[in-house]
Coordinates of C-alpha atoms in Angstrom, one line a residue:
X808 CA 13.3 60.0 23.7
X809 CA 16.1 57.7 22.4
X810 CA 15.4 54.0 22.4
X811 CA 17.8 51.1 22.6
X812 CA 17.7 47.4 21.9
X813 CA 17.7 46.7 25.6
X814 CA 14.4 48.5 25.8
X815 CA 12.7 45.8 23.7
X816 CA 14.8 42.8 24.7
X817 CA 14.8 42.2 28.4
X818 CA 17.2 40.0 30.4
X819 CA 16.3 36.5 31.2
X820 CA 14.4 35.9 34.4
X821 CA 12.8 33.4 36.7
X822 CA 9.1 33.3 37.4
X823 CA 8.1 34.3 40.9
X824 CA 6.7 31.7 43.2
X825 CA 3.1 31.0 42.0
X826 CA 3.5 33.2 39.0
X827 CA 1.4 31.9 36.1
X828 CA 2.3 32.1 32.4
X829 CA 2.6 35.6 31.1
X830 CA 1.5 37.1 27.8
X831 CA 5.0 36.8 26.5
X832 CA 5.2 33.1 27.2
X833 CA 1.7 32.6 25.7
X834 CA 2.8 34.4 22.6
X835 CA 5.8 32.0 22.3
X836 CA 3.6 29.0 22.9
X837 CA 1.2 30.2 20.2
X838 CA 3.8 30.4 17.5
X839 CA 5.8 27.3 18.5
X840 CA 4.2 23.9 18.9
X841 CA 4.9 20.5 20.3
X842 CA 4.1 17.1 18.9
X843 CA 0.8 15.5 20.2
X844 CA 2.0 12.5 22.1
X845 CA -0.4 10.2 20.3
X846 CA 1.7 10.9 17.2
X847 CA 4.4 8.7 18.6
X848 CA 2.5 5.8 17.0
X849 CA 4.1 6.9 13.8
X850 CA 7.7 5.7 13.2
X851 CA 8.2 8.9 11.3
X852 CA 6.4 12.0 12.4
X853 CA 4.3 13.8 9.7
X854 CA 5.8 17.3 9.2
X855 CA 2.8 19.1 10.5
X856 CA 2.9 17.2 13.8
X857 CA 6.7 17.5 14.3
X858 CA 7.7 20.0 17.0
X859 CA 8.7 23.5 15.9
X860 CA 10.7 26.2 17.7
X861 CA 11.5 29.4 15.8
X862 CA 13.7 31.9 17.6
X863 CA 12.8 34.9 15.4
X864 CA 10.7 35.1 12.2
X865 CA 10.3 32.4 9.5
X866 CA 12.3 34.1 6.8
X867 CA 10.6 34.9 3.5
X868 CA 12.3 33.1 0.6
X869 CA 11.0 34.7 -2.6
X870 CA 12.8 32.2 -4.9
X871 CA 14.7 29.1 -4.1
X872 CA 16.5 29.5 -7.4
X873 CA 18.3 32.5 -6.0
X874 CA 19.3 30.9 -2.7
X875 CA 23.0 30.4 -2.2
X876 CA 24.9 28.5 0.4
X877 CA 28.5 29.8 0.9
X878 CA 31.4 27.9 2.4
X879 CA 34.2 30.2 3.4
X880 CA 36.8 31.1 6.1
X881 CA 39.7 28.8 6.7
X882 CA 39.3 26.8 3.4
X883 CA 41.4 26.6 0.3
X884 CA 38.5 27.1 -2.1
X885 CA 35.5 29.2 -1.1
X886 CA 32.2 27.7 -2.4
X887 CA 29.0 29.5 -3.5
X888 CA 26.5 26.7 -4.1
X889 CA 23.0 26.9 -5.6
X890 CA 20.4 24.3 -4.6
X891 CA 20.7 22.8 -8.1
X892 CA 24.4 22.3 -7.5
X893 CA 23.9 20.8 -4.1
X894 CA 21.5 18.2 -5.5
X895 CA 24.2 17.0 -7.9
X896 CA 26.0 15.4 -4.8
X897 CA 25.0 11.9 -3.7
X898 CA 22.0 12.2 -1.4
X899 CA 22.0 10.6 2.0
X900 CA 18.8 10.0 4.0
X901 CA 18.9 9.6 7.8
X902 CA 16.1 9.0 10.3
X903 CA 16.7 11.4 13.2
X904 CA 14.8 12.2 16.4
X905 CA 15.1 15.9 17.3
X906 CA 14.3 17.3 20.7
X907 CA 14.3 20.9 21.9
X908 CA 16.9 21.6 24.5
X909 CA 14.2 23.3 26.6
X910 CA 11.8 20.3 26.6
X911 CA 10.3 19.9 30.1
X912 CA 11.2 23.5 31.1
X913 CA 7.7 24.2 32.4
X914 CA 8.1 21.7 35.2
X915 CA 11.0 23.4 36.8
X916 CA 10.6 25.5 39.9
X917 CA 11.4 28.4 39.9
X918 CA 10.4 28.3 36.2
X919 CA 12.8 30.0 33.7
X920 CA 10.6 32.4 31.7
X921 CA 10.8 31.2 28.1
X922 CA 9.1 28.8 25.7
X923 CA 7.0 26.9 28.3
X924 CA 7.5 23.3 27.0
X925 CA 6.0 20.3 28.8
X926 CA 7.3 17.1 27.1
X927 CA 6.0 17.4 23.6
X928 CA 9.0 19.2 22.0
X929 CA 10.2 16.3 19.9
X930 CA 9.7 14.6 16.6
X931 CA 11.3 12.1 14.2
X932 CA 11.8 12.6 10.5
X933 CA 13.7 11.3 7.6
X934 CA 16.1 14.0 6.4
X935 CA 17.7 14.0 3.0
X936 CA 20.7 16.0 2.0
X937 CA 24.4 16.2 1.5
X938 CA 26.9 15.2 4.2
X939 CA 28.6 18.3 5.6
X940 CA 32.0 16.5 5.4
X941 CA 31.6 16.2 1.6
X942 CA 31.2 20.0 1.2
X943 CA 34.1 20.7 3.6
X944 CA 36.3 18.3 1.7
X945 CA 35.4 20.0 -1.5
X946 CA 36.3 23.4 0.0
X947 CA 39.5 22.0 1.5
X948 CA 39.9 22.7 5.3
X949 CA 43.0 24.6 6.4
X950 CA 45.3 22.9 8.9
X951 CA 44.5 25.5 11.6
X952 CA 40.7 25.0 11.5
X953 CA 39.0 24.5 14.9
X954 CA 35.3 25.3 14.6
X955 CA 32.7 25.3 11.8
X956 CA 30.1 28.2 12.2
X957 CA 26.6 28.0 10.7
X958 CA 24.5 31.1 9.9
X959 CA 20.8 31.0 9.3
X960 CA 18.7 33.7 7.6
X961 CA 16.5 34.3 10.7
X962 CA 17.4 37.6 12.3
X963 CA 16.3 39.1 15.6
X964 CA 17.3 40.5 19.0
X965 CA 17.8 38.5 22.2
X966 CA 18.7 39.9 25.5
X967 CA 19.7 43.2 23.8
X968 CA 21.9 41.5 21.2
X969 CA 20.9 41.9 17.5
X970 CA 22.0 38.8 15.6
X971 CA 21.5 36.3 12.9
X972 CA 20.9 32.9 14.4
X973 CA 24.4 31.3 14.5
X974 CA 25.8 28.1 16.0
X975 CA 29.0 26.2 15.6
X976 CA 30.3 22.6 15.8
X977 CA 33.8 21.4 16.7
X978 CA 35.7 20.4 13.5
X979 CA 35.7 16.7 14.5
X980 CA 31.9 16.6 14.8
X981 CA 31.4 18.6 11.6
X982 CA 33.6 16.2 9.6
X983 CA 32.6 13.0 11.4
X984 CA 30.8 10.0 10.1
X985 CA 29.1 8.9 13.3
X986 CA 27.0 10.8 13.4
X987 CA 27.1 12.2 9.9
X988 CA 25.9 15.8 9.9
X989 CA 23.7 16.7 6.9
X990 CA 23.0 19.8 5.0
X991 CA 19.4 18.8 4.4
X992 CA 16.9 20.0 1.7
X993 CA 14.1 17.4 2.2
X994 CA 12.0 16.1 5.0
X995 CA 10.1 12.8 4.8
X996 CA 10.8 12.7 1.0
X997 CA 9.4 16.2 0.3
X998 CA 11.1 19.7 0.1
X999 CA 11.5 21.3 3.5
X1000 CA 8.4 23.1 4.7
X1001 CA 9.0 26.8 5.6
X1002 CA 8.8 26.2 9.4
X1003 CA 11.4 23.5 9.1
X1004 CA 14.1 25.6 7.4
X1005 CA 13.2 25.7 3.7
X1006 CA 15.2 25.6 1.6
X1007 CA 18.3 24.3 3.6
X1008 CA 18.9 23.3 7.2
X1009 CA 21.6 21.6 9.3
X1010 CA 20.8 18.2 10.8
X1011 CA 23.1 17.0 13.6
X1012 CA 21.9 13.6 14.8
X1013 CA 22.0 13.1 18.5
X1014 CA 22.2 16.8 19.4
X1015 CA 19.5 19.0 20.8
X1016 CA 17.5 21.2 18.4
X1017 CA 19.5 24.4 18.9
X1018 CA 22.3 22.8 16.8
X1019 CA 20.0 22.2 13.8
X1020 CA 20.4 25.6 12.2
X1021 CA 17.5 26.3 9.8
X1022 CA 17.4 28.5 6.7
X1023 CA 21.1 27.8 6.4
X1024 CA 22.9 30.3 4.2
X1025 CA 26.6 30.3 5.3
X1026 CA 29.1 27.9 6.6
X1027 CA 32.4 29.4 7.9
X1028 CA 35.4 27.4 9.0
X1029 CA 37.1 29.2 11.8
X1030 CA 40.6 29.0 13.4
X1031 CA 39.3 29.8 16.9
X1032 CA 36.3 28.6 19.0
X1033 CA 33.1 30.5 18.1
X1034 CA 31.8 32.6 20.9
X1035 CA 28.5 34.0 19.4
X1036 CA 25.5 34.6 21.6
X1037 CA 23.7 31.2 21.0
X1038 CA 27.0 29.4 21.7
X1039 CA 28.5 31.2 24.6
X1040 CA 25.5 32.8 26.3
X1041 CA 22.2 31.2 25.5
X1042 CA 22.6 27.4 25.5
X1043 CA 24.7 26.8 28.6
X1044 CA 23.8 24.8 31.7
X1045 CA 24.4 27.0 34.7
X1046 CA 22.9 27.7 38.1
X1047 CA 23.8 31.4 38.3
X1048 CA 24.2 34.1 35.7
X1049 CA 27.9 34.5 36.7
X1050 CA 28.9 30.9 35.8
X1051 CA 30.4 30.1 32.4
X1052 CA 28.5 26.9 32.5
X1053 CA 28.7 23.9 30.3
X1054 CA 27.5 23.8 26.7
X1055 CA 24.3 22.0 25.8
X1056 CA 25.1 19.4 23.3
X1057 CA 23.8 15.8 23.1
X1058 CA 20.3 14.7 23.9
X1059 CA 19.9 13.1 27.4
X1060 CA 18.0 9.7 27.5
X1061 CA 14.2 10.0 27.6
X1062 CA 11.2 7.6 27.3
X1063 CA 7.7 8.9 26.7
X1064 CA 4.4 7.2 27.1
X1065 CA 1.7 7.4 24.4
X1066 CA -1.2 8.4 26.7
X1067 CA -3.5 5.4 27.0
X1068 CA -7.3 5.4 26.9
X1069 CA -9.0 8.8 26.3
X1070 CA -8.5 12.2 27.8
X1071 CA -10.5 14.8 29.8
X1072 CA -10.5 17.9 27.6
X1073 CA -9.0 20.4 30.1
X1074 CA -7.0 18.3 32.6
X1075 CA -5.8 15.8 30.0
X1076 CA -6.3 13.1 32.7
X1077 CA -6.6 9.8 31.0
X1078 CA -9.5 7.3 31.4
X1079 CA -9.0 3.6 30.8
X1080 CA -11.3 0.6 31.3
X1081 CA -10.4 -2.1 33.9
X1082 CA -8.5 -5.0 32.4
X1083 CA -5.6 -5.6 30.1
X1084 CA -4.1 -2.3 28.8
X1085 CA -1.1 -2.2 26.4
X1086 CA 1.2 0.6 27.4
X1087 CA 3.5 1.8 24.6
X1088 CA 5.8 4.7 23.8
X1089 CA 9.2 5.7 22.4
X1090 CA 12.7 6.0 23.9
X1091 CA 15.8 7.7 22.6
X1092 CA 19.2 9.1 23.6
X1093 CA 21.8 11.2 21.8
X1094 CA 24.8 10.1 23.9
X1095 CA 24.6 6.3 23.5
X1096 CA 22.1 3.7 22.2
X1097 CA 19.1 3.0 24.5
X1098 CA 19.5 -0.4 26.2
X1099 CA 16.3 -0.7 28.2
X1100 CA 13.1 0.9 29.3
X1101 CA 11.3 0.5 32.6
X1102 CA 7.6 1.2 33.3
X1103 CA 5.9 2.1 36.6
X1104 CA 2.1 2.1 37.1
X1105 CA 2.2 3.1 40.8
X1106 CA 3.9 6.5 40.7
X1107 CA 7.4 5.1 40.8
X1108 CA 7.0 2.8 43.7
X1109 CA 7.9 -0.2 41.5
X1110 CA 9.4 -0.6 38.1
X1111 CA 9.0 -3.3 35.4
X1112 CA 11.1 -4.0 32.3
X1113 CA 9.3 -3.1 29.1
X1114 CA 9.8 -4.9 25.8
X1115 CA 12.1 -2.8 23.6
X1116 CA 12.1 -3.1 19.8
X1117 CA 15.4 -3.1 17.9
X1118 CA 16.5 0.1 16.3
X1119 CA 16.1 -1.5 12.8
X1120 CA 19.2 0.2 11.6
X1121 CA 18.1 3.7 12.7
X1122 CA 20.6 4.5 15.4
X1123 CA 19.6 8.2 15.7
X1124 CA 15.8 7.6 15.8
X1125 CA 13.6 6.7 18.7
X1126 CA 12.7 3.1 19.5
X1127 CA 9.3 1.6 20.3
X1128 CA 8.7 0.0 23.6
X1129 CA 5.6 -1.7 25.1
X1130 CA 4.4 -3.2 28.4
X1131 CA 1.2 -5.1 29.4
X1132 CA -0.7 -3.6 32.4
X1133 CA -3.6 -5.1 34.3
X1134 CA -5.6 -2.0 35.1
X1135 CA -7.7 -2.1 38.3
X1136 CA -10.3 0.5 39.3
X1137 CA -8.8 3.5 41.0
X1138 CA -6.3 6.4 40.4
X1139 CA -2.9 5.6 38.9
X1140 CA 0.2 7.5 37.8
X1141 CA 2.1 5.9 34.9
X1142 CA 5.8 6.6 34.1
X1143 CA 8.6 5.3 31.9
X1144 CA 12.3 5.8 32.0
X1145 CA 15.1 5.0 29.6
X1146 CA 18.6 3.7 30.2
X1147 CA 21.4 4.0 27.6
X1148 CA 24.6 2.1 26.9
X1149 CA 26.8 4.7 28.6
X1150 CA 24.9 4.2 31.9
X1151 CA 22.8 7.3 31.7
X1152 CA 19.2 7.2 32.9
X1153 CA 16.4 9.6 33.6
X1154 CA 16.2 11.2 37.1
X1155 CA 13.2 10.9 39.4
X1156 CA 14.1 14.4 40.7
X1157 CA 15.4 16.9 38.1
X1158 CA 18.5 19.0 38.8
X1159 CA 17.7 22.6 38.2
X1160 CA 19.4 25.0 35.8
X1161 CA 18.9 28.7 34.9
X1162 CA 17.9 28.1 31.3
X1163 CA 15.7 25.0 31.9
X1164 CA 17.8 22.9 29.5
X1165 CA 18.2 19.1 29.1
X1166 CA 15.4 18.4 31.6
X1167 CA 14.7 14.7 31.1
X1168 CA 12.7 14.1 34.3
X1169 CA 10.6 11.0 34.3
X1170 CA 7.2 11.6 32.7
X1171 CA 4.1 11.3 34.9
X1172 CA 0.7 10.4 33.3
X1173 CA -2.3 10.5 35.7
X1174 CA -4.9 7.8 34.8
X1175 CA -8.3 7.1 36.2
X1176 CA -9.7 3.6 35.9
X1177 CA -13.5 3.8 36.8
X1178 CA -15.4 1.1 38.5
X1179 CA -17.2 -1.1 35.9
X1180 CA -20.8 0.0 35.2
X1181 CA -23.3 -2.1 37.1
X1182 CA -25.2 -4.6 35.2
X1183 CA -28.8 -5.5 36.0
X1184 CA -31.3 -8.1 35.0
X1185 CA -34.2 -7.4 32.7

């Protein structure tokens, strides 16, 4: 019997009402991982705690000495760069918060069947590399250039389409200074780990993770908009399969709470003691700087302004916030929501889309504050 790619790569689908996670989703969840929310205490996330999403396999790189990055297409001088040559350029280090475009997908109903993220698909790292605009200047961009296409070494099949992972950026973003896109070779001062794109990856501050092409091996300047699978099919916000949809680009504002107290093992319900509790967390937005964070301790009935730290010169990284709460015995639901300079904020009811993208619904953290233990006289 003849077999086809469509036999092993099924169309996207929505979970039926009440349908639990399937083996396919569990397999994805086992190989990809989120950041434990308590790791938000770190300004910079240790690499092993930073979220990871790998579409296909982590490519085997036998020797970094043999790795080449090519720059071709609508340029005056094609480049074929070794890692050694790349490192002769002036290095730039930028602290960047990355978030998966599918973060929060598991809360949607009906649920798009894919990587079942809750809210942990995020992390912040210091990325070191060469500004992309420097390499494009060196190659010399042709006057008719429109898009810059990035190809990774990871190869697979998705919805019946065999492909290398490819994404593009508009020319003005690729050559811009705010944000400045990096071709990165180091994470937190060390060479990139394999799961984070060793030996080279793209870092696009403020954009969702699908733009940050890992295992980068080719940059192609094109004279027409790129319409590859990951650009024109996968990462689009649409309500029906027939829609063209809008592209997923910049990160929507989000605030997350570091869960206070201590957890129940299975339910993850938090337990805190009565009295003063310092609530803290992080907030970020890729579209405009975060201007304020509000906190609710009564399931969104009332909101209180939190203290928001300055960005300390790290525009593209999360910001710490805190709020003092007087916890009384009983059941509570804690939430936080971010507002940015462009007037964007987090919704209390999440609009639905077919791929489960850009879901920045306000987080809910159930907390139990038990009655104080009785004290007796001896």
